[in-house]
Structures are given as structure tokens and as C-alpha cells.
Coordinates of C-alpha atoms in Angstrom, one line a residue:
X1 CA 8.4 80.1 71.1
X2 CA 12.0 80.4 71.0
X3 CA 14.7 77.7 70.1
X4 CA 16.8 76.3 72.9
X5 CA 20.0 78.0 71.9
X6 CA 20.6 81.7 71.3
X7 CA 21.6 82.9 67.8
X8 CA 24.7 84.9 66.9
X9 CA 22.7 88.0 66.8
X10 CA 21.9 87.6 70.4
X11 CA 25.2 86.7 71.4
X12 CA 26.4 90.1 69.9
X13 CA 24.1 91.9 72.2
X14 CA 25.5 90.6 75.5
X15 CA 27.4 93.1 77.5
X16 CA 30.6 90.9 77.7
X17 CA 30.5 91.1 73.8
X18 CA 29.4 94.7 73.6
X19 CA 32.4 95.7 75.8
X20 CA 34.8 94.3 73.3
X21 CA 33.3 96.8 70.6
X22 CA 32.4 94.1 68.1
X23 CA 32.0 94.7 64.2
X24 CA 30.3 92.4 62.0
X25 CA 32.5 92.4 58.9
X26 CA 31.1 89.4 56.8
X27 CA 28.4 86.8 56.9
X28 CA 25.3 89.0 57.9
X29 CA 23.1 86.4 56.4
X30 CA 23.9 83.9 59.0
X31 CA 23.4 86.0 62.3
X32 CA 20.4 84.0 62.9
X33 CA 22.2 80.7 63.4
X34 CA 21.9 79.1 66.8
X35 CA 24.8 79.0 69.1
X36 CA 25.2 75.6 70.6
X37 CA 28.5 76.4 72.6
X38 CA 31.6 78.7 72.7
X39 CA 34.8 77.5 72.0
X40 CA 38.4 79.2 72.2
X41 CA 40.9 78.1 69.8
X42 CA 44.4 79.4 68.8
X43 CA 45.3 76.5 66.2
X44 CA 44.4 76.4 62.5
X45 CA 43.2 72.7 62.4
X46 CA 40.5 73.3 65.3
X47 CA 37.7 72.2 62.7
X48 CA 38.3 68.7 63.2
X49 CA 37.7 68.9 67.1
X50 CA 34.3 70.7 66.6
X51 CA 30.7 69.2 66.0
X52 CA 29.0 72.3 64.7
X53 CA 26.9 75.0 66.1
X54 CA 30.0 76.4 68.0
X55 CA 31.0 80.2 68.4
X56 CA 34.8 80.3 67.8
X57 CA 36.6 82.9 69.3
X58 CA 40.1 83.6 68.8
X59 CA 42.9 86.1 68.9
X60 CA 44.5 85.0 65.6
X61 CA 48.1 84.3 66.6
X62 CA 48.2 80.8 65.6
X63 CA 46.2 81.4 62.4
X64 CA 48.1 80.6 58.9
X65 CA 49.8 83.7 57.4
X66 CA 49.2 82.8 53.7
X67 CA 45.9 83.7 51.9
X68 CA 45.6 79.9 50.9
X69 CA 45.7 78.9 54.5
X70 CA 43.1 81.5 55.6
X71 CA 40.9 80.4 52.9
X72 CA 41.0 76.8 54.2
X73 CA 40.6 77.9 57.5
X74 CA 37.6 79.6 57.0
X75 CA 36.2 76.8 54.7
X76 CA 37.1 74.1 57.1
X77 CA 35.1 75.8 59.8
X78 CA 32.1 76.5 57.4
X79 CA 32.1 72.9 56.3
X80 CA 32.0 71.6 60.0
X81 CA 28.9 73.9 60.6
X82 CA 30.2 76.4 63.1
X83 CA 27.8 79.6 64.0
X84 CA 30.3 82.1 63.6
X85 CA 34.1 83.4 64.2
X86 CA 35.0 86.1 66.5
X87 CA 38.5 87.6 66.2
X88 CA 40.0 89.8 68.8
X89 CA 42.3 92.5 67.2
X90 CA 45.4 93.6 68.7
X91 CA 47.8 90.5 68.9
X92 CA 47.8 89.4 65.4
X93 CA 45.9 91.6 63.4
X94 CA 45.7 95.4 64.4
X95 CA 43.3 97.5 62.4
X96 CA 41.3 94.4 61.1
X97 CA 41.2 91.1 59.9
X98 CA 42.6 90.1 56.5
X99 CA 40.5 91.0 53.4
X100 CA 40.9 87.1 52.3
X101 CA 39.3 86.3 55.3
X102 CA 36.4 88.6 54.9
X103 CA 36.0 87.6 51.3
X104 CA 36.0 84.0 52.1
X105 CA 33.5 84.3 55.3
X106 CA 31.1 86.4 53.1
X107 CA 31.5 83.7 50.4
X108 CA 30.4 80.6 52.7
X109 CA 28.0 82.9 54.8
X110 CA 29.7 82.6 57.8
X111 CA 29.3 85.4 60.5
X112 CA 32.9 87.0 61.0
X113 CA 33.1 89.6 63.7
X114 CA 35.9 91.7 65.1
X115 CA 36.5 92.8 68.7
X116 CA 38.1 96.1 68.5
X117 CA 39.0 96.4 72.2
X118 CA 40.5 93.7 74.4
X119 CA 38.1 91.5 76.1
X120 CA 38.5 88.6 78.3
X121 CA 37.1 85.5 76.5
X122 CA 36.0 83.8 79.8
X123 CA 33.4 86.3 80.5
X124 CA 31.9 85.9 77.0
X125 CA 31.9 82.0 77.3
X126 CA 30.3 82.5 80.9
X127 CA 27.7 84.9 79.5
X128 CA 26.8 82.8 76.4
X129 CA 26.8 79.4 78.3
X130 CA 24.8 80.9 81.0
X131 CA 22.0 82.0 78.5
X132 CA 22.2 78.5 76.8
X133 CA 21.4 76.7 80.3
X134 CA 18.7 79.2 81.1
X135 CA 17.1 78.7 77.7
X136 CA 17.3 75.0 78.3
X137 CA 15.8 75.4 81.8
X138 CA 13.1 77.3 80.3
X139 CA 12.5 74.6 77.6
X140 CA 12.4 71.8 80.4
X141 CA 9.9 74.1 82.5
X142 CA 7.8 74.5 79.4
X143 CA 7.8 70.9 78.8
X144 CA 6.9 70.1 82.5
X145 CA 3.8 72.5 82.2
X146 CA 2.8 70.9 78.9
X147 CA 3.0 67.2 80.7
X148 CA 1.3 68.8 84.0
X149 CA -1.5 70.7 82.0
X150 CA -2.5 67.6 80.1
X151 CA -2.3 65.4 82.9
X152 CA -4.7 67.6 84.6
X153 CA -7.1 67.4 81.5
X154 CA -6.8 63.5 81.4
X155 CA -7.9 63.3 85.2
X156 CA -10.7 65.8 84.7
X157 CA -12.0 64.1 81.7
X158 CA -12.1 67.3 79.7
X159 CA -13.5 67.3 76.4
X160 CA -12.0 67.9 72.9
X161 CA -12.8 71.5 72.8
X162 CA -11.1 72.1 76.1
X163 CA -8.1 70.1 74.9
X164 CA -7.9 71.9 72.1
X165 CA -8.2 75.3 73.6
X166 CA -5.5 74.4 76.3
X167 CA -3.0 73.3 73.5
X168 CA -3.5 76.7 71.7
X169 CA -3.1 78.7 74.8
X170 CA 0.2 76.8 75.6
X171 CA 1.5 77.3 72.0
X172 CA 0.3 80.6 71.2
X173 CA -0.8 79.2 67.7
X174 CA -4.1 78.3 66.2
X175 CA -4.9 74.4 66.8
X176 CA -7.5 72.5 64.8
X177 CA -8.7 69.1 65.4
X178 CA -10.4 67.0 62.3
X179 CA -11.6 63.6 61.7
X180 CA -10.4 61.3 58.9
X181 CA -12.5 62.9 56.6
X182 CA -10.9 66.5 57.3
X183 CA -14.1 67.6 58.9
X184 CA -13.4 70.0 61.8
X185 CA -14.4 68.6 65.3
X186 CA -12.9 71.4 67.3
X187 CA -10.5 74.4 66.9
X188 CA -9.1 77.6 68.7
X189 CA -7.6 80.2 66.3
X190 CA -5.6 81.6 69.3
X191 CA -6.7 85.1 68.7
X192 CA -6.8 84.8 64.9
X193 CA -9.7 85.0 62.4
X194 CA -11.6 81.9 62.9
X195 CA -13.4 82.6 59.5
X196 CA -10.1 82.7 57.7
X197 CA -8.8 79.6 59.6
X198 CA -11.6 77.4 58.6
X199 CA -12.5 78.7 55.1
X200 CA -12.0 76.2 52.7
X201 CA -10.7 73.9 55.2
X202 CA -11.4 70.5 53.8
X203 CA -9.5 71.1 50.6
X204 CA -6.6 73.0 52.7
X205 CA -6.4 70.0 54.9
X206 CA -5.7 67.7 51.9
X207 CA -3.1 69.5 50.8
X208 CA -1.3 69.2 54.2
X209 CA 0.5 65.9 53.8
X210 CA 3.4 65.4 56.3
X211 CA 5.7 62.3 56.1
X212 CA 5.2 60.4 59.3
X213 CA 2.7 60.2 62.2
X214 CA 3.9 63.4 63.8
X215 CA 5.7 65.6 61.2
X216 CA 5.8 69.4 60.1
X217 CA 4.6 70.1 56.6
X218 CA 6.8 73.3 55.8
X219 CA 4.9 74.1 52.6
X220 CA 1.4 74.7 54.6
X221 CA 3.2 75.6 57.9
X222 CA 1.3 73.1 59.7
X223 CA 2.5 70.8 62.7
X224 CA 0.5 67.6 62.1
X225 CA 0.0 64.2 64.5
X226 CA -2.4 61.7 64.3
X227 CA -5.1 61.1 66.9
X228 CA -6.1 57.3 67.7
X229 CA -5.3 54.5 70.3
X230 CA -5.3 50.7 70.2
X231 CA -4.5 50.7 66.5
X232 CA -7.5 52.7 65.4
X233 CA -6.9 56.2 64.2
X234 CA -9.8 58.7 64.1
X235 CA -8.6 62.2 63.4
X236 CA -5.7 64.5 63.3
X237 CA -4.5 67.4 65.3
X238 CA -2.9 70.3 63.5
X239 CA -1.0 73.4 64.8
X240 CA -0.1 76.1 62.7
X241 CA 3.4 77.4 63.3
X242 CA 4.1 80.8 62.3
X243 CA 7.7 79.6 60.8
X244 CA 10.4 81.4 62.9
X245 CA 8.6 84.6 64.2
X246 CA 9.3 86.1 67.7
X247 CA 6.7 84.2 69.7
X248 CA 7.1 86.0 73.2
X249 CA 10.2 85.1 75.0
X250 CA 12.9 86.6 73.0
X251 CA 14.4 83.8 70.7
X252 CA 14.0 82.8 67.1
X253 CA 14.3 79.8 65.0
X254 CA 15.2 79.3 61.5
X255 CA 12.2 78.2 59.3
X256 CA 11.5 74.6 58.7
X257 CA 12.0 73.3 62.2
X258 CA 9.4 74.0 64.8
X259 CA 10.6 73.9 68.4
X260 CA 10.8 70.5 69.8
X261 CA 8.5 71.5 72.7
X262 CA 5.8 72.3 69.9
X263 CA 6.1 68.8 68.6
X264 CA 5.7 67.4 72.5
X265 CA 2.6 69.7 72.9
X266 CA 0.7 68.4 69.9
X267 CA 1.8 64.6 70.5
X268 CA 0.6 65.1 74.3
X269 CA -2.6 66.8 73.3
X270 CA -3.2 64.2 70.9
X271 CA -2.7 61.5 73.5
X272 CA -5.0 63.2 75.9
X273 CA -7.7 63.3 73.2
X274 CA -7.3 59.6 72.4
X275 CA -7.3 58.4 76.2
X276 CA -10.5 60.9 76.9
X277 CA -12.2 59.1 74.2
X278 CA -11.5 55.8 75.6
X279 CA -12.3 56.7 79.2
X280 CA -15.4 58.1 78.1
X281 CA -16.3 55.1 76.4
X282 CA -15.4 52.8 79.3
X283 CA -17.2 55.1 81.8
X284 CA -20.3 54.6 80.0
X285 CA -20.4 51.1 80.0
X286 CA -19.6 51.2 83.9
X287 CA -22.3 53.5 84.7
X288 CA -24.7 51.4 82.9
X289 CA -23.6 48.4 85.0
X290 CA -24.0 50.3 88.1
X291 CA -27.5 51.4 87.4
X292 CA -28.1 47.7 86.9
X293 CA -30.8 48.5 84.5
X294 CA -32.2 45.3 82.6
X295 CA -32.6 46.9 79.3
X296 CA -29.0 48.4 79.4
X297 CA -27.7 44.8 80.4
X298 CA -29.2 43.4 77.3
X299 CA -27.7 46.1 75.2
X300 CA -24.1 45.8 76.5
X301 CA -24.1 42.2 77.3
X302 CA -23.1 43.1 80.7
X303 CA -25.2 40.3 82.4
X304 CA -26.0 36.9 81.2
X305 CA -29.5 36.4 79.5
X306 CA -30.8 33.9 81.9
X307 CA -30.1 36.3 84.6
X308 CA -31.8 39.1 83.0
X309 CA -35.0 36.8 82.2
X310 CA -35.0 35.8 86.0
X311 CA -34.7 39.4 87.4
X312 CA -37.2 40.7 84.7
X313 CA -40.0 37.9 85.9
X314 CA -39.2 39.1 89.5
X315 CA -40.4 42.4 88.4
X316 CA -43.4 41.2 86.8
X317 CA -42.4 41.1 83.3
X318 CA -42.1 37.7 81.7
X319 CA -39.6 37.6 78.8
X320 CA -39.3 33.8 77.9
X321 CA -41.4 32.4 75.4
X322 CA -42.6 36.0 74.4
X323 CA -42.4 37.7 71.0
X324 CA -40.2 40.6 71.6
X325 CA -39.8 43.9 69.8
X326 CA -37.5 46.9 70.5
X327 CA -38.7 50.4 70.4
X328 CA -36.9 53.5 70.5
X329 CA -38.3 57.0 70.8
X330 CA -36.2 60.0 70.4
X331 CA -36.7 63.8 69.6
X332 CA -36.0 64.5 65.9
X333 CA -33.9 67.5 67.1
X334 CA -31.1 67.4 69.9
X335 CA -31.5 69.4 73.1
X336 CA -30.8 73.0 73.2
X337 CA -27.5 74.1 74.3
X338 CA -25.7 77.3 75.8
X339 CA -24.5 78.5 72.6
X340 CA -28.1 78.9 71.4
X341 CA -29.8 80.1 74.4
X342 CA -31.5 83.4 75.0
X343 CA -29.1 86.0 76.5
X344 CA -28.7 85.4 80.5
X345 CA -30.4 82.1 80.1
X346 CA -27.7 79.8 79.0
X347 CA -27.5 77.9 82.1
X348 CA -31.3 77.3 81.9
X349 CA -31.3 75.8 78.5
X350 CA -28.1 73.8 79.2
X351 CA -29.9 72.3 82.1
X352 CA -33.3 71.4 80.1
X353 CA -31.7 68.2 78.6
X354 CA -32.2 66.1 81.7
X355 CA -35.7 67.4 82.0
X356 CA -36.8 66.9 78.4
X357 CA -35.4 63.3 78.4
X358 CA -37.5 62.8 81.6
X359 CA -40.6 64.2 80.0
X360 CA -40.0 62.0 77.1
X361 CA -39.6 58.8 79.2
X362 CA -42.8 59.8 81.1
X363 CA -44.7 60.0 77.9
X364 CA -43.4 56.9 76.6
X365 CA -44.4 54.8 80.1
X366 CA -47.8 56.4 80.0
X367 CA -48.5 55.4 76.3
X368 CA -47.5 51.9 77.2
X369 CA -50.1 51.8 79.8
X370 CA -52.7 53.2 77.9
X371 CA -51.8 50.6 75.2
X372 CA -52.0 48.0 77.8
X373 CA -48.6 46.7 76.8
X374 CA -45.8 45.0 79.1
X375 CA -42.4 46.1 78.4
X376 CA -39.0 47.1 80.2
X377 CA -38.3 50.7 79.4
X378 CA -35.3 53.1 80.1
X379 CA -33.4 55.7 78.7
X380 CA -30.9 54.3 76.1
X381 CA -28.6 57.7 75.8
X382 CA -28.9 61.4 76.3
X383 CA -31.6 61.7 73.4
X384 CA -33.7 58.5 73.3
X385 CA -35.8 56.2 75.4
X386 CA -36.1 52.7 74.5
X387 CA -38.3 49.8 75.2
X388 CA -38.6 46.2 74.8
X389 CA -42.1 45.1 74.5
X390 CA -43.2 41.4 75.6
X391 CA -45.9 40.1 73.3
X392 CA -47.9 36.9 73.6
X393 CA -47.3 36.2 69.7
X394 CA -46.3 37.5 66.4
X395 CA -49.7 38.3 65.4
X396 CA -50.0 41.0 68.0
X397 CA -46.8 42.9 66.8
X398 CA -48.5 45.4 64.4
X399 CA -51.8 46.1 66.3
X400 CA -49.4 46.7 69.6
X401 CA -47.0 49.1 67.8
X402 CA -49.9 51.1 66.3
X403 CA -51.7 51.5 69.6
X404 CA -48.5 52.5 71.3
X405 CA -47.7 55.0 68.6
X406 CA -51.1 56.5 68.7
X407 CA -51.1 56.7 72.4
X408 CA -47.8 58.2 72.6
X409 CA -48.8 60.9 69.8
X410 CA -52.0 61.9 71.8
X411 CA -50.2 62.4 74.9
X412 CA -47.3 64.4 73.2
X413 CA -49.9 66.7 71.6
X414 CA -51.9 67.1 75.0
X415 CA -48.7 68.1 76.9
X416 CA -46.6 70.0 74.4
X417 CA -46.0 73.2 75.6
X418 CA -46.9 76.5 73.4
X419 CA -43.2 77.5 73.7
X420 CA -39.9 76.1 75.1
X421 CA -39.4 75.9 78.8
X422 CA -36.2 76.6 80.6
X423 CA -35.6 74.6 83.5
X424 CA -34.0 75.9 86.6
X425 CA -30.3 74.5 87.2
X426 CA -31.5 72.9 90.8
X427 CA -34.5 70.9 88.7
X428 CA -34.5 67.4 89.5
X429 CA -33.0 65.1 87.2
X430 CA -34.5 61.8 85.7
X431 CA -34.7 58.9 88.1
X432 CA -31.9 56.4 87.9
X433 CA -33.7 53.1 87.9
X434 CA -35.1 50.8 85.4
X435 CA -38.8 50.4 85.0
X436 CA -41.4 47.6 84.5
X437 CA -44.5 48.8 82.8
X438 CA -47.5 46.8 83.0
X439 CA -51.3 47.6 82.2
X440 CA -52.0 48.1 85.9
X441 CA -48.8 50.1 86.8
X442 CA -50.0 53.3 88.4
X443 CA -46.6 54.9 87.8
X444 CA -43.5 54.4 85.7
X445 CA -40.1 54.8 86.4
X446 CA -37.5 55.5 83.7
X447 CA -33.8 55.1 84.2
X448 CA -31.7 58.4 83.2
X449 CA -28.8 56.6 81.6
X450 CA -26.3 59.0 80.3
X451 CA -24.6 58.9 76.9
X452 CA -21.5 60.1 75.9
X453 CA -21.0 62.6 73.0
X454 CA -18.6 61.9 70.4
X455 CA -18.4 58.1 70.8
X456 CA -20.7 57.2 68.0
X457 CA -23.7 56.7 70.0
X458 CA -26.3 58.7 68.3
X459 CA -26.5 62.4 67.1
X460 CA -25.2 63.7 70.4
X461 CA -21.7 62.9 69.4
X462 CA -21.8 64.9 66.2
X463 CA -18.7 67.3 65.5
X464 CA -20.9 70.2 65.1
X465 CA -22.9 70.0 68.2
X466 CA -26.5 69.5 69.0
X467 CA -29.0 72.1 67.4
X468 CA -31.4 74.0 69.5
X469 CA -34.6 71.8 70.0
X470 CA -38.1 73.5 70.7
X471 CA -37.2 76.4 68.6
X472 CA -36.9 75.2 65.0
X473 CA -40.0 73.6 63.6
X474 CA -39.5 69.9 62.6
X475 CA -39.0 69.2 58.8
X476 CA -41.3 66.5 58.9
X477 CA -44.0 67.8 61.0
X478 CA -43.8 71.3 61.4
X479 CA -43.7 71.0 65.3
X480 CA -40.9 72.1 67.3
X481 CA -40.8 69.2 69.8
X482 CA -41.6 66.2 67.5
X483 CA -40.5 62.5 68.0
X484 CA -39.5 59.7 65.9
X485 CA -40.8 56.2 66.8
X486 CA -38.7 53.3 65.6
X487 CA -39.3 49.5 66.0
X488 CA -36.7 46.8 65.2
X489 CA -37.7 43.4 63.8
X490 CA -39.6 41.3 66.2
X491 CA -37.6 38.3 67.6
X492 CA -38.5 35.1 69.3
X493 CA -36.2 34.8 72.1
X494 CA -34.6 37.1 74.9
X495 CA -30.8 36.1 73.1
X496 CA -32.0 38.0 70.1
X497 CA -33.4 41.0 71.8
X498 CA -30.4 43.0 71.9
X499 CA -30.3 43.0 68.0
X500 CA -34.1 44.4 68.0
X501 CA -33.2 47.0 70.3
X502 CA -30.2 48.2 68.4
X503 CA -32.0 48.0 65.1
X504 CA -34.6 50.3 66.7
X505 CA -32.0 52.9 67.6
X506 CA -30.4 52.9 64.3
X507 CA -33.5 53.4 62.5
X508 CA -34.6 56.4 65.1
X509 CA -31.2 57.9 64.3
X510 CA -31.5 57.5 60.5
X511 CA -35.0 58.5 60.6
X512 CA -34.4 62.0 62.1
X513 CA -33.7 63.6 58.7
X514 CA -36.7 61.7 56.9
X515 CA -39.3 64.3 56.1
X516 CA -42.1 61.7 56.4
X517 CA -44.5 61.9 59.3
X518 CA -44.8 58.1 59.8
X519 CA -46.3 56.9 62.9
X520 CA -43.7 54.1 63.1
X521 CA -40.4 53.7 61.2
X522 CA -39.4 50.3 60.3
X523 CA -36.1 49.2 58.6
X524 CA -37.5 49.2 55.0
X525 CA -38.1 53.1 55.6
X526 CA -34.5 53.9 56.2
X527 CA -32.6 52.9 53.2
X528 CA -28.9 53.0 52.4
X529 CA -28.5 57.0 52.8
X530 CA -30.0 56.5 56.4
X531 CA -27.7 53.8 57.2
X532 CA -24.7 55.9 56.1
X533 CA -26.0 58.5 58.0
X534 CA -26.2 57.0 61.3
X535 CA -22.5 55.4 60.8
X536 CA -21.1 58.9 59.6
X537 CA -18.9 59.1 62.9
X538 CA -17.5 55.8 62.4
X539 CA -13.9 56.1 61.7
X540 CA -14.2 52.6 59.4
X541 CA -16.6 54.5 57.1
X542 CA -14.3 57.7 57.0
X543 CA -11.6 55.5 56.1
X544 CA -13.5 53.7 53.5
X545 CA -14.5 57.0 52.1
X546 CA -10.7 58.2 52.1
X547 CA -9.7 55.0 50.3
X548 CA -12.3 55.2 47.5
X549 CA -12.3 58.9 47.0
X550 CA -9.3 60.3 48.7
X551 CA -7.1 60.8 45.7
X552 CA -9.9 62.4 43.6
X553 CA -10.7 65.0 46.7
X554 CA -6.8 65.6 46.9
X555 CA -6.8 66.4 43.1
X556 CA -10.0 68.7 43.4
X557 CA -8.2 70.4 46.4
X558 CA -5.0 71.0 44.1
X559 CA -7.2 72.2 41.4
X560 CA -10.0 73.9 42.8
X561 CA -11.5 75.2 39.3
X562 CA -11.7 71.6 38.0
X563 CA -14.0 69.8 40.4
X564 CA -14.1 66.1 39.0
X565 CA -16.0 65.0 41.9
X566 CA -19.1 66.6 40.6
X567 CA -18.6 64.9 37.2
X568 CA -18.4 61.4 38.8
X569 CA -21.6 62.2 40.9
X570 CA -23.5 63.1 37.9
X571 CA -22.2 59.9 36.1
X572 CA -23.4 57.8 39.0
X573 CA -26.5 59.6 39.7
X574 CA -27.5 58.9 36.0
X575 CA -27.1 55.2 36.4
X576 CA -23.6 55.4 34.3
X577 CA -25.6 56.8 31.2
X578 CA -22.8 58.9 30.0
X579 CA -25.1 61.1 27.5
X580 CA -27.5 61.8 30.4
X581 CA -24.6 62.5 32.7
X582 CA -23.0 64.9 30.4
X583 CA -26.2 66.6 30.1
X584 CA -26.9 66.9 33.9
X585 CA -23.3 68.1 34.2
X586 CA -23.6 70.8 31.4
X587 CA -20.8 69.4 29.4
X588 CA -20.3 68.3 26.0
X589 CA -19.9 64.7 25.6
X590 CA -16.3 64.5 24.3
X591 CA -15.3 66.8 27.4
X592 CA -17.5 64.6 29.6
X593 CA -15.9 61.5 28.5
X594 CA -12.4 63.0 28.8
X595 CA -13.1 64.0 32.3
X596 CA -14.3 60.4 33.1
X597 CA -11.1 59.0 31.8
X598 CA -9.0 61.4 34.0
X599 CA -11.2 60.3 36.9
X600 CA -10.4 56.5 36.1
X601 CA -6.8 57.1 35.9
X602 CA -6.8 59.3 39.4
X603 CA -8.9 56.6 41.1
X604 CA -7.2 53.7 39.3
X605 CA -10.6 52.1 38.7
X606 CA -12.6 50.8 35.7
X607 CA -15.9 53.1 35.6
X608 CA -17.4 50.7 33.3
X609 CA -17.3 48.3 36.2
X610 CA -20.5 47.8 38.1
X611 CA -19.0 46.6 41.1
X612 CA -16.5 49.6 41.2
X613 CA -19.0 52.1 40.4
X614 CA -21.2 50.7 43.4
X615 CA -18.3 51.1 45.8
X616 CA -17.8 54.6 44.6
X617 CA -21.5 55.3 44.6
X618 CA -21.7 54.3 48.4
X619 CA -18.7 56.2 49.3
X620 CA -20.1 59.2 47.8
X621 CA -23.2 58.8 49.8
X622 CA -21.0 58.2 53.0
X623 CA -19.1 61.5 52.1
X624 CA -22.6 63.4 51.8
X625 CA -23.5 62.0 55.4
X626 CA -20.2 63.2 56.8
X627 CA -20.2 66.4 55.4
X628 CA -23.8 67.3 55.9
X629 CA -24.7 64.8 58.6

């Protein structure tokens, strides 16, 4: 994109100026200076009336006659920041401007132009001012297009990938959206090589350290703005500006100052991303309330517990004075997406997700019936089905869970297709009402409550997108369509049921990467790594990682041959045993000790402190979850 103002070079190319047979005699290095206005002057002290950026036109009749006066005149113009000086020959100077003016202008880098033919100055001023006004109008129109485009995206609820694509299209430059841990959430290379753009992105991004919420980092060539709302920042939007090259509409700009419209564009795009995140979060809560499902009412606190109990009793499920256990069943792998579909079947694979969730919900309902259990059951997001078991007492918990898991596994094995099935686009979606499942129920209805990707509600929100399910064998079972059954802690009242359901959902998310084929996953099976895995998209966890390890990661980014993070990892993995850690890192003990000392200085921590090392170890585990989640 071009600057608002034309340059001296562009002014010299205008027809009224070319009519005067212009000749540049000094200051060719300043030809790309922007011309803010054109000013005609015939007095030597005109500099006091100028503000910088003007192109001064003169016949020279009022200029000083002595060399010192001419030098002072040129110095005054250069000091105030004029763009250039144009002198018409014929009235004061016939064959050319004085050599002292040429030398002074060359010394100060001020473009000095002779007009060897008489030219009405008014035609030059009209032409230049028209060019300036047209450029300003172009800038205003471009800014209006930016606001209109991103307003439409906000109204349409466009996802991050679409917002980034539109930003790159408007800018003509690569755009990258990253989270607080410098992991790429979305990008558009704007026609350039995506491989080169993203190669070593985390280390490269950590070197981009602009001053301010929106700023340009001249060293790296990236224009950066923070993304977030309501005081909670969760990412950065970066636009790579080529630094003054011609971007398509005829103008140019000096290095170091991106066009204003680019700043407006990245800030508007960041606002759209932040607003979209908030809208999707609120829309999900509203959708659940509209569906009026009792299970989601418990999860969202959208209805009083007493009302939930009353409505559940009316449905034939007694929740008062019962032992309640939250259960969540989900696929180990996410739903198939269009990008991983066979050629010509992308639409069918993309539409398989609702049917896949419906099949899982039906299997859960059937398993509850076969196990003779009473429960409320419903989809809790795009990937998982939840159930709240109502048991007569604590003693029945293990027996009931075992019976349910056994029945579900048998049903899944009986009904599992031999290969993935592509569902037609017009296939019926999952029902939208909650279900009460009783031993004598003939059928079970399952509510298809949608989740929203990207809001920390399970793996569907991961930046790398869902992986194709039904194709890759599950790491724990070898089956392509295996599921995880997770149960929360049993509770004695409906007011505590939400805790059991949320715990079950967290356990199910964390257990997806557990290679053990357990019938039921409970909280002791998950561990700290699993907990951090399910919290990997939480901005507060990413902020914690940056606070604990950011300085070291930045150091490693600046010194790629000296990766101190691996040294710290070896030290912590070996229980702070320096000798064992040095051996594990394949370093001599003096070299290892020296590295530890440097790590302590960089992070400003005492690596002999158990508490400090514990914090760093948790941050490392969280970093692994973020990078490889």
C-alpha cells in the first residue's frame, strides 16, 4: 500500500512539471520524501512559516546574493524538513542555480530541481494538490472498506481462519494469528511460501518484541497487535510489511513507518477476532438455555437446582436423596474434517460429525438401559456425551459403572463399522431434546448440544484442528473408533452434581492420550500431565508458562545453537541430581554447572530451591502440552 502523500519523484513525473523541463542538480537521495503540500515563496526567511513536508517553488528573485546567505537559506529549509526546492530559471538565475546552493543542498540531502523552461506555478500546485487529495480519498475509501469488511465478518460470526484470510487479502501481506505461547492458530501467507513463513515460528516470534499494544518492529518487519477483550489477552496478530516496496497502487513509503491503514487493519482484525470469541462463547450458553436440557442446566448454572430436581422428577428421574455420578463418554480421536477427506467426498466427511455424535449418544443410552441404570444423558459438546447417574447409595457406584462400561463396550464392538462411513449432507441431525433413561425405557433421545471450537471446551477448540477419526488406529486400543469412558467423583446432592460432571469431562479430555485401555478412567488415572493437557488452551496457563520460562525461551531463540531449555529439562527430570542430569545431557559436569548458573541468572531463580524448581517443572510440562497437545 502507498503512503497518503506523493513523493518528490512522483511530483517530478507530473505533466505540468515535465513541461518545465526539470533537472535534478542535487539531493537525489531525498527523492522518495513525501510531499505534504506545495508552497510558492520569494522571500529568504520563508522557513519560519513552514511546518515540514512542503515542496517549495521559487524563481529566486528574493534570495540572498551572497554565498553565506544562500547556504543559510538551504540549511533553514533542510532544518524545517521541507521535501524539496524547485527553482525556475530565467528571472534571477539564467544558466543554472549557483554552485553554492547545489553544494549546500547535496550536503543536506535536499532535492534541488531546476526548471529550465517557464512554467505557471499554479498548474504545478493544482496538479500536486489534486494528487494529494486523490491519495487521501483513496486512503479513506480503503479504511472504509476495512471497517465494512470486518463488520460483515463480525455479523456473520466468521472464524479465525476467515478473519486472517480477509486481513491478508486486504493488506496483500502475510498475516499470522498466534496464542500467548507463540503457537500458530491461523495464518495466510498471501501467496508466499507457507513453509518459509512458519519455519521455526516460535523462535522467530519471540524475537519480535514491539513496544506497545500495537506497534511495528522494524528489525523483523512485523506489525503486531495484541488480541483480547475484557482485560484478558489471549494472542497476537502479526502482519509482515515489506518495508516500503510498491504494493500495487503506485506509491511508496520510507522504511520504518507502515501505512496508517495497515495499523487500522490489524487492529480492526484483532477486534473482530476478540469479539468473535466472546460471541461464540455467549451463543453457546444461550443455545443450551434454549434447548432447556436439564444436564446442561446443571453444567451452566442456568437454572436453580431445585427447579432441575423438580423437572427431572416429572420426567421420572429422581435426583433428590440419591448418590450422583457424572460420566462422560467421548471418542479418542476428533471427528473427520474436509481437509482429510478422500477426493470428492470432503462435504460428506465434514457432515459425518453430527451422525457420529448421534451414534455415540445412542450407544450410551442403550448401555444405560442394558445396565438397568437411571440417568439424565445428553451431548455436552461436539465430541462427548454426558450422563448423570442416579444411584441408590454409594455402595452401588463401582458396580453400576462397571456394568455400564461393559455394556457400552459390547454395543460399540457389535455396531462398529468395518470402515469409516461418509454421511450424506442431508442426513438427519441429532435430536435436540434431553433424555431420561430408565430401565424400562423403550427408546432414548439425546440432545445434540453443540460446542464451539476454540473456546477451551475440549479438543475441538485446538489450534491444529481435529484429526481424522475412523482412519488412524487408536493408540490405546488399536481400534479406529475407540472411546474413552470417564467418571467423576460421586456426590451426595444435586448441588454438587456439576462438579462431578465437569470432573468427568476433564478426565475424558485428558485420557485421550493415555495409551492404557482402561474400562473407566477416574481422577487418579489422569495425573498432572493430563491436567495440563486439558488446560493447554487456557490463556492463564499460557501466561504462567511465559512468566516462568519466557526469558529462557527468548534466550534460546536468540542463541539457537545453545539450547538451555534442554539443560533445565534434564536437571528437573533427574530430580535436581546434577551429576545424573549432566550425564543425561551428555555434558561434562563443569559445563553443565556453568549452564545451570546461566539459567539461574536468566530466569532470576535459585535452582537449588525446591519450590522454584517445582514451579519450573510444572511450566515445562505445560509448555509440552501446549506445543504437542
